[in-house]
Short mmCIF file of C-alpha atoms and ligand atoms in Angstrom, two decimals:
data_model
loop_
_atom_site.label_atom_id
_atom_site.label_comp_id
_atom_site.label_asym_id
_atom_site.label_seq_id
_atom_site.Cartn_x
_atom_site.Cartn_y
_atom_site.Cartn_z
CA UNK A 1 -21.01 -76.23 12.04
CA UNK A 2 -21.20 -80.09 11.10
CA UNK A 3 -24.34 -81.79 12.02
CA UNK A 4 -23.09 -83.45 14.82
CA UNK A 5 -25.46 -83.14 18.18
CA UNK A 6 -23.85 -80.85 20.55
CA UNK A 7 -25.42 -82.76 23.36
CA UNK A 8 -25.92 -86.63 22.83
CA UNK A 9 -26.67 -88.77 25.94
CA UNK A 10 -27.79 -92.15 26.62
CA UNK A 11 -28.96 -94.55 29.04
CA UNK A 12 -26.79 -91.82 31.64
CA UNK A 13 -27.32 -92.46 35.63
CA UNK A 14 -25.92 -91.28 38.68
CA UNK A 15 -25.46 -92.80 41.93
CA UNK A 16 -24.56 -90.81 44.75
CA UNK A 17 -23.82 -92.44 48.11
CA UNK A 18 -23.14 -91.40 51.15
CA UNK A 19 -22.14 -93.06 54.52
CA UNK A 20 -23.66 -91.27 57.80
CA UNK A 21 -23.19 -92.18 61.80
CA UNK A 22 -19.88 -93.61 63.52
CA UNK A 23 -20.20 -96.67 64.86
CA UNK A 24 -23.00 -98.37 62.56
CA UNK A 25 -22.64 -97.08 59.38
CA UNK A 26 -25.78 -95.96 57.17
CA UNK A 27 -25.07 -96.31 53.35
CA UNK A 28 -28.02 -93.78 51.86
CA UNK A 29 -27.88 -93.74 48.24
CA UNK A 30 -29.30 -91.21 45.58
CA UNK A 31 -30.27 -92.47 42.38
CA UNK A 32 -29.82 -88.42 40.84
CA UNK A 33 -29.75 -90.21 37.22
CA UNK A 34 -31.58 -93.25 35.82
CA UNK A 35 -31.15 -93.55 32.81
CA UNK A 36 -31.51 -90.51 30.99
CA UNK A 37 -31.51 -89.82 27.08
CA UNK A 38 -31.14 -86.63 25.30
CA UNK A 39 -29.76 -85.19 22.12
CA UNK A 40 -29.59 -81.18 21.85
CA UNK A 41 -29.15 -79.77 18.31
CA UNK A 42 -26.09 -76.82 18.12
CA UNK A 43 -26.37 -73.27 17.87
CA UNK A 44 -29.50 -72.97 20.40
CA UNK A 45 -30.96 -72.68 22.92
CA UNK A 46 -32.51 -75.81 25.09
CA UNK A 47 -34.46 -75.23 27.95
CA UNK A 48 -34.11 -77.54 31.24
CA UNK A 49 -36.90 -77.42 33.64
CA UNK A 50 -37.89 -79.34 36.47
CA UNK A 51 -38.64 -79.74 40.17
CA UNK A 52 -35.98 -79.69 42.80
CA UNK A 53 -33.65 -82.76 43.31
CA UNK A 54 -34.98 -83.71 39.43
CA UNK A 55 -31.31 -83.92 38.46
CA UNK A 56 -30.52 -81.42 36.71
CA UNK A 57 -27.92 -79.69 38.44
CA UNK A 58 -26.26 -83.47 38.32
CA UNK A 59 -26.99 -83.58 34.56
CA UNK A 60 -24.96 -80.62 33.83
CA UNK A 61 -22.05 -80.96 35.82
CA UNK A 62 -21.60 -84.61 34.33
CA UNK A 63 -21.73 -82.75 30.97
CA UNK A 64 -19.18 -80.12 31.79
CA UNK A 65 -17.09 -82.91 33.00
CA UNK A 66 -17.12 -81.76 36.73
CA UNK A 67 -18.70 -84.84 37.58
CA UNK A 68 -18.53 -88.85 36.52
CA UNK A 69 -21.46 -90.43 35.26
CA UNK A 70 -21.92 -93.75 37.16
CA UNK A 71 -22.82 -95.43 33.81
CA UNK A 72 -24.07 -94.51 30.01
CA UNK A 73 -22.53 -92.44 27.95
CA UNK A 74 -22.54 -88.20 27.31
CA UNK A 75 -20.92 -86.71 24.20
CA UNK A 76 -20.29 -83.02 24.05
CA UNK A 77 -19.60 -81.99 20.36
CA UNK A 78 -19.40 -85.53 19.44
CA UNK A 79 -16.46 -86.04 22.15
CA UNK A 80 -17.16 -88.60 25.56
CA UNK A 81 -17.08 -86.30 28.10
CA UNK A 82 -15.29 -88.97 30.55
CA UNK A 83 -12.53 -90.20 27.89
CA UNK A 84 -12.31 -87.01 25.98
CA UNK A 85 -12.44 -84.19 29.04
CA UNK A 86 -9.11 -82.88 28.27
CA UNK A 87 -10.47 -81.96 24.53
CA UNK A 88 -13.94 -80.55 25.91
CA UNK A 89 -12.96 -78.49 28.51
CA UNK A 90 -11.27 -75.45 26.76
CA UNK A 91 -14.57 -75.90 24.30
CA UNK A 92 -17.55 -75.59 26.96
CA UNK A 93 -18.21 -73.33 29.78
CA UNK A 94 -19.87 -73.50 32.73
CA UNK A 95 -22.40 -70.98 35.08
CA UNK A 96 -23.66 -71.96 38.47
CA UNK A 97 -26.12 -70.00 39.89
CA UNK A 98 -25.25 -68.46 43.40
CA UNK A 99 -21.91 -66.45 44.66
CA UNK A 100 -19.47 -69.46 44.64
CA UNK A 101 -16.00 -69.51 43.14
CA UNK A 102 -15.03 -65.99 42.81
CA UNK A 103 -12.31 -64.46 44.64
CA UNK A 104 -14.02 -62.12 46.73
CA UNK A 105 -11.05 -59.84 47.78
CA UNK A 106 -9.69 -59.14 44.14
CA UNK A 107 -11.62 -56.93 41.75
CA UNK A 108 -13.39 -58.16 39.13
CA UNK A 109 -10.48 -57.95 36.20
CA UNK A 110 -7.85 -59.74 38.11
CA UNK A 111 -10.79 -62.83 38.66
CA UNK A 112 -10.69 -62.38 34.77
CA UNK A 113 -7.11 -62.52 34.71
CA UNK A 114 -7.28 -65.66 37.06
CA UNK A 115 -9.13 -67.68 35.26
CA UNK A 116 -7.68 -66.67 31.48
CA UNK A 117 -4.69 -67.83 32.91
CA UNK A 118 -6.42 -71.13 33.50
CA UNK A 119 -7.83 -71.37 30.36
CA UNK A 120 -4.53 -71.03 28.66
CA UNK A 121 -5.40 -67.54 27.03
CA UNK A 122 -2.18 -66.64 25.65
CA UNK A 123 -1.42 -63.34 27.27
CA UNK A 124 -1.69 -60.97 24.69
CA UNK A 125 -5.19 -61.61 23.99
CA UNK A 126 -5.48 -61.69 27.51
CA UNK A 127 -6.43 -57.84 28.56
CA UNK A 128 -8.30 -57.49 25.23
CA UNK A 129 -10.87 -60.43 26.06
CA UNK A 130 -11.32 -59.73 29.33
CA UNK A 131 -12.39 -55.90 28.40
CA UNK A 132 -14.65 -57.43 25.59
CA UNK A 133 -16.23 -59.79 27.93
CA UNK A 134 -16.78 -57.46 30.81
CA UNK A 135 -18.32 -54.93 28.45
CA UNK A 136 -20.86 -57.71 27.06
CA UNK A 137 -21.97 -58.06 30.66
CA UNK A 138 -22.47 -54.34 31.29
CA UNK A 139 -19.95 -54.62 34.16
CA UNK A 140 -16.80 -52.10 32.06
CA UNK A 141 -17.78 -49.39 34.51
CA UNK A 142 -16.93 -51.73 37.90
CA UNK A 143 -14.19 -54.04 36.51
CA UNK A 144 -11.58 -52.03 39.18
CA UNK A 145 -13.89 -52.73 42.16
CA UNK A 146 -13.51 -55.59 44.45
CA UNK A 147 -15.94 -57.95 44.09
CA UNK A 148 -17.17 -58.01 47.34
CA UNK A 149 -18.94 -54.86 47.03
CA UNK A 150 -21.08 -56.41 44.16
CA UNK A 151 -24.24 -56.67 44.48
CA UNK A 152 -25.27 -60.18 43.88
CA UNK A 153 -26.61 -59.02 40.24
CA UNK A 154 -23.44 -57.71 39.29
CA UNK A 155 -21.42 -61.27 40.69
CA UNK A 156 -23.72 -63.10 38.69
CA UNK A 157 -22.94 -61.06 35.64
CA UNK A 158 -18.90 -61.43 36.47
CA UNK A 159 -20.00 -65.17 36.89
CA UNK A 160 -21.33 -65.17 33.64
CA UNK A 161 -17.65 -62.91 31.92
CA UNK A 162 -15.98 -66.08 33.52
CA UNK A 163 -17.66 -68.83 31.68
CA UNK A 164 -17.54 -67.42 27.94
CA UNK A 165 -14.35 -65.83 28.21
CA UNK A 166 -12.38 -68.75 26.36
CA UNK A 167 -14.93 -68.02 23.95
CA UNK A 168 -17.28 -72.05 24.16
CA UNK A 169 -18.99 -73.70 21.93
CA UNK A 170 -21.08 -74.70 24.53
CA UNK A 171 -22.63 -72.84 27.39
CA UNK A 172 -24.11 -74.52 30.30
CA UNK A 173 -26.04 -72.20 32.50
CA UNK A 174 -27.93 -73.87 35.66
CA UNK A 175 -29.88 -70.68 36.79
CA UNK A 176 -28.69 -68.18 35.74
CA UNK A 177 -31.11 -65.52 36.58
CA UNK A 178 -31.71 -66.71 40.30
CA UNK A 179 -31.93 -64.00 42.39
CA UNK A 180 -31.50 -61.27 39.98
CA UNK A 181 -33.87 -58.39 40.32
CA UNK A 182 -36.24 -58.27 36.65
CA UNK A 183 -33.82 -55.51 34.91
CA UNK A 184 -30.56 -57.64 35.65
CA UNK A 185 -32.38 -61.09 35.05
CA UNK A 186 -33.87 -59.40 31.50
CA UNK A 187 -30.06 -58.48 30.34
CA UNK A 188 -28.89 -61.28 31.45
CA UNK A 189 -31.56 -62.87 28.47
CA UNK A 190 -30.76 -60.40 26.25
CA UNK A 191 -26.96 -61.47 26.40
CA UNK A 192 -27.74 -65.06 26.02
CA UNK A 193 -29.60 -64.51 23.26
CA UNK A 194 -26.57 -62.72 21.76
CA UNK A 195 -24.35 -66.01 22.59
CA UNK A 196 -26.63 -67.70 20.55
CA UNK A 197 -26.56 -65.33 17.67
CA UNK A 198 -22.61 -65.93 18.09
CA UNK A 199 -22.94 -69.57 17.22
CA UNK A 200 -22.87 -70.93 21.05
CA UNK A 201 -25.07 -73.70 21.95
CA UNK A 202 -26.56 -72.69 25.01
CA UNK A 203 -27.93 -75.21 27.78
CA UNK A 204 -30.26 -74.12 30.11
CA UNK A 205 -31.73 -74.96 33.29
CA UNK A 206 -34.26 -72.66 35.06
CA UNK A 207 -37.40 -72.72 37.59
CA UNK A 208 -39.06 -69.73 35.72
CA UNK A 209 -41.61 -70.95 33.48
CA UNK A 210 -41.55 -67.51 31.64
CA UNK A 211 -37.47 -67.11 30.83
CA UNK A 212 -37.86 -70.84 29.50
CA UNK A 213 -40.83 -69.84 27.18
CA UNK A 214 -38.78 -66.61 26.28
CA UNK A 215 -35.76 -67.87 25.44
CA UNK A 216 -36.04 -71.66 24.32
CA UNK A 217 -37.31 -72.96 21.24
CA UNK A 218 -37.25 -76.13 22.78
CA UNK A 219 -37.71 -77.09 26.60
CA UNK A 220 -37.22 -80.42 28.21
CA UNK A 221 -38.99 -81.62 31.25
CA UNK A 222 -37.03 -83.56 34.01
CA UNK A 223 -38.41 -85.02 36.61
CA UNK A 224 -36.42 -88.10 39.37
CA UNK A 225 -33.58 -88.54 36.87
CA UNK A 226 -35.44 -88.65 33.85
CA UNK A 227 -36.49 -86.38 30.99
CA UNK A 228 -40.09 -87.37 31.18
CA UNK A 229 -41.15 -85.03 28.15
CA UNK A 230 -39.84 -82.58 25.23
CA UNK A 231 -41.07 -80.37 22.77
CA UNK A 232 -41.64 -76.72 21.75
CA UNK A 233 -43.70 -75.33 24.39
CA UNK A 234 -46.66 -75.33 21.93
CA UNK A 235 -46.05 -79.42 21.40
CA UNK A 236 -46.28 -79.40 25.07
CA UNK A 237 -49.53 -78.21 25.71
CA UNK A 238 -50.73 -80.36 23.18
CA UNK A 239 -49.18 -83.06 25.42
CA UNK A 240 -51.19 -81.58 28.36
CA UNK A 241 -54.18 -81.87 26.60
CA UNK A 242 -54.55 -78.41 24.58
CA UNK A 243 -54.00 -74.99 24.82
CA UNK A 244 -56.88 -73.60 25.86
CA UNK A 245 -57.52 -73.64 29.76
CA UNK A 246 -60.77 -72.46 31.34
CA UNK A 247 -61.58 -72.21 34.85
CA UNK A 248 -64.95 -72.24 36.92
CA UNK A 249 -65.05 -71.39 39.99
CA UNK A 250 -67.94 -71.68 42.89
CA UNK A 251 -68.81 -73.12 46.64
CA UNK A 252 -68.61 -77.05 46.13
CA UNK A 253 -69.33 -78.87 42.95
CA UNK A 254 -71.53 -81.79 42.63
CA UNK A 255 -69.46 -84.99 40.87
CA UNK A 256 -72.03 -85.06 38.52
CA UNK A 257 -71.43 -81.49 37.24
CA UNK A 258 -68.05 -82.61 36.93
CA UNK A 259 -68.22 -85.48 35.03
CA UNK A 260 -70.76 -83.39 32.64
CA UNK A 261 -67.94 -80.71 32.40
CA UNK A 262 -65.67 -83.85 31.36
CA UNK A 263 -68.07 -84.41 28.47
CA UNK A 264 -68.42 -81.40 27.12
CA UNK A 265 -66.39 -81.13 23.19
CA UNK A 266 -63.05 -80.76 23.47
CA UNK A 267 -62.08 -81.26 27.01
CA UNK A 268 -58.95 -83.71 27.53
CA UNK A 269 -59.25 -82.71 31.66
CA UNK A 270 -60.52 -81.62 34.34
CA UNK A 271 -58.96 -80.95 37.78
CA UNK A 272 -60.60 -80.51 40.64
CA UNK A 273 -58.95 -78.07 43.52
CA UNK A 274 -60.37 -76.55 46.70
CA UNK A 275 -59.27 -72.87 47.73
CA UNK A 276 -60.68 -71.94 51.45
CA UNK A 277 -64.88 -72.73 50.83
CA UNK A 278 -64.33 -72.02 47.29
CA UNK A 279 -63.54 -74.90 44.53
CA UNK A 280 -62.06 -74.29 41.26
CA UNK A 281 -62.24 -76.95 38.21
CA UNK A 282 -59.26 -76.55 36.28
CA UNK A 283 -60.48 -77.46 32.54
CA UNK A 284 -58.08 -77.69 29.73
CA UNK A 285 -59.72 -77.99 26.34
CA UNK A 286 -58.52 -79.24 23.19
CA UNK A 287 -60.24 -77.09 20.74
CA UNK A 288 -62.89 -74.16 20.36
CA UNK A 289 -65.83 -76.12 20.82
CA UNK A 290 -66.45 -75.49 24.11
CA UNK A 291 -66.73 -71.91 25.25
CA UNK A 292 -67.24 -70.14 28.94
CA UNK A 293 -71.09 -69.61 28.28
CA UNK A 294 -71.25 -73.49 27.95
CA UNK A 295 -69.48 -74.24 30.78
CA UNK A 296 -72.05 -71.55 32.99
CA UNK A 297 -74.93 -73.56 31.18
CA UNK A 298 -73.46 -76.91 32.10
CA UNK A 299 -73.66 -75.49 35.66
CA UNK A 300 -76.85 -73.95 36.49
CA UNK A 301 -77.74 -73.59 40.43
CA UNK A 302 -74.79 -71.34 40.83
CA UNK A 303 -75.11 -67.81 40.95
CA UNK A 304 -72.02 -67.33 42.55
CA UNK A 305 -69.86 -69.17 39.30
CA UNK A 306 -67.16 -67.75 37.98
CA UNK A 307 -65.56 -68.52 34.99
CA UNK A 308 -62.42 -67.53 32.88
CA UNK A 309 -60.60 -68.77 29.97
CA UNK A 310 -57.00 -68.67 29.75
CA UNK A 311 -54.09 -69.68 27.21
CA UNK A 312 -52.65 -73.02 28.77
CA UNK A 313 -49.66 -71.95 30.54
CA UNK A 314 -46.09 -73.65 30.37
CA UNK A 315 -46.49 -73.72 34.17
CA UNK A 316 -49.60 -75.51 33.49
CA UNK A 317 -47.77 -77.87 31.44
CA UNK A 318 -44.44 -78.37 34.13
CA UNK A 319 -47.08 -79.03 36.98
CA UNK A 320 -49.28 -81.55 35.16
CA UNK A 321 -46.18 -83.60 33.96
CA UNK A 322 -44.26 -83.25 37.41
CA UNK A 323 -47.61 -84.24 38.57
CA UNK A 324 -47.85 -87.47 37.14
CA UNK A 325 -44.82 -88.62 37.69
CA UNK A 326 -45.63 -88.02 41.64
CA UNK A 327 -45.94 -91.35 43.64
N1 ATP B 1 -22.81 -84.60 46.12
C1 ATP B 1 -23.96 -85.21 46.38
N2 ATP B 1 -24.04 -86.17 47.33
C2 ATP B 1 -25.20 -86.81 47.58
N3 ATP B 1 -26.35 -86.56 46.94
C3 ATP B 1 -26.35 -85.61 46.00
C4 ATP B 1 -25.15 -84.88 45.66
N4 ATP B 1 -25.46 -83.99 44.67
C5 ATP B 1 -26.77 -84.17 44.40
N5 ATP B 1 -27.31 -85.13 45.18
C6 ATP B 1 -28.70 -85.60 45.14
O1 ATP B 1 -29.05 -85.91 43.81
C7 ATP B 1 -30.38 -85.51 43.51
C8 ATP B 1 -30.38 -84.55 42.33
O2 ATP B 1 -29.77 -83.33 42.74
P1 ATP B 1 -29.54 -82.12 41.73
O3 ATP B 1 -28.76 -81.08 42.45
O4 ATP B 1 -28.99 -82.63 40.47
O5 ATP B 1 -31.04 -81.61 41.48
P2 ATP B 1 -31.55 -80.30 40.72
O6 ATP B 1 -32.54 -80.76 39.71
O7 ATP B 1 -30.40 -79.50 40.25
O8 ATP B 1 -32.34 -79.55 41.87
P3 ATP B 1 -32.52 -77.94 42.14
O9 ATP B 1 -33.67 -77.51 41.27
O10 ATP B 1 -32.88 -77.88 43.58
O11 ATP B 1 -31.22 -77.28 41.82
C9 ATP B 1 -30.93 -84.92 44.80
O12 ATP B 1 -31.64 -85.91 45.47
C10 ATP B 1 -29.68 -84.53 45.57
O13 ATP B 1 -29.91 -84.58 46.95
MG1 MG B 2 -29.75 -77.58 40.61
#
């Protein structure tokens, strides 16, 4: 591969409007994009995460040309994905999550068939991919049934044989595991992985902190249109202030035990929540300096503490910057 980004965006928004009532018409408009920048290095994989309505959904349908960016600019393999669609299309493929836009009353090969046929397969590679693709998904054994007896596992896997059966360069995959029981949602990793080891350039957007971590050496945070942060997951706990994370928890805290919890060494934060009479400081810690036992001994007066140290999650990470970005 050159060393061109296979993802290069900038300044890219989205304005969706829409008009509601009859007689005195409501303009609402949805500002899904403002102003986002991004560049994604080739043959990986790049981790999308954020809250609902972040975007992201928007993001990738603008970038597998489904959708027009209201303005900026997105190149896909160097190539404007407004002016140059015709070029990207055969080169990128596309996964929704969710049982959409598969013909339910035709078995799984002649969906295949279908959509080779759209993708200008020439017809005698035509059987040949479509028994290679549907025996990378594990789904050889049902190809002949119709696909509404699938189980939504198996859809999602036939969802999956549509979108790399022109063989892309690029994959975009907005949830792919939703839904999927752990043993489907675990091959379904295991066979992006194997994209990746192909050469494909995967793009990923998920709301399980655990298949990002898994799977993506890098992981971008979105949050009202914007990428508000990205790193490796480690850079992003450094973000969050460290990756250690302890937690006390008792009846009540006085403000001054917090605030000498705040000074201990090491600690970038403390959070303060309250569970039923119980309330737990959330401390995340920068170094080793400060242990449990210190934290009990900052806190005398409270038999009833309890305290445990964790590695800083990504979760902890995706809440704390979708946090701050709250209103
Ligand atoms: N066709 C549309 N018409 C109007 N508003 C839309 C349309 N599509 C998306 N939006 C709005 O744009 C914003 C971003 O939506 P988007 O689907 O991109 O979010 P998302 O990050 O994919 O969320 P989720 O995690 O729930 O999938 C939301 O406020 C949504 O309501
Ligand atoms: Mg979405």
């Amino acid at each position: 591969m050159t060393n061109v980004p296979a993802i290069e965006v900038r300044g890219l928004t989205r304005v969706f409007e829409s008009r509601k009532g009859f007689l005195f018409r409501e303009v609402s408009r949805t500002e899904a994009l403002r102003g986002l920048d991004l560049t994604v290095e080739p043959e990986a994989i790049f981790g999308l995460l954020g809250p609902n309505g972040a975007g992201k959904t928007t993001l990738v349908k603008i970038l597998s040309t489904l959708l027009l960016p209201s303005t900026g600019t997105a190149l896909v393999l160097g190539h404007d994905v407004v002016e140059e669609s015709a070029w990207l299309r055969p080169r990128i493929g596309l996964v929704l999550g969710g049982e959409r836009g598969l013909y339910n009353r035709i078995n799984a090969r002649d969906n295949l068939r279908y959509f080779a046929d759209l993708y200008g397969i020439p017809p005698h590679e035509r059987e040949h991919r479509i028994d290679e693709v549907l025996e990378r998904v594990g789904l050889e054994g049902a190809a002949d049934r119709r696909v509404e007896e699938y189980s939504r596992g198996m859809k999602q896997k036939l969802h999956i044989a549509r979108g790399i059966l022109h063989r892309p360069q690029v994959l975009f995959l907005d949830e792919p595991t939703i839904g999927l029981d752990p043993k489907s949602a675990r091959e379904t990793r295991k066979l992006v992985r194997s994209l990746v080891s192909d050469g494909v350039t995967i793009f990923l957007t998920t709301h399980y902190m655990f298949e990002a971590e898994e799977l993506c050496p890098e992981i971008a945070v979105m949050s009202k249109g914007r990428i508000v942060a990205r790193d490796t997951v480690a850079g992003l706990r450094q973000l969050v202030g460290g990756d250690r994370t302890l937690e006390a928890e008792a009846y009540g805290f006085e403000d001054r035990e917090v605030d000498a919890i705040r000074h201990l060494p090491g600690v970038s934060k403390v959070v303060s929540e309250e569970y039923g009479p119980r309330t737990r400081l959330t401390v995340r810690l920068r170094s080793l300096e400060t242990t449990p036992d210190q934290v009990v001994a900052t806190l005398p007066g409270h038999p009833e503490l309890a305290v445990r140290e964790r590695r800083t999650s990504l979760e902890d990470v995706y809440l704390d910057l979708v946090e701050e970005e709250a209103p």
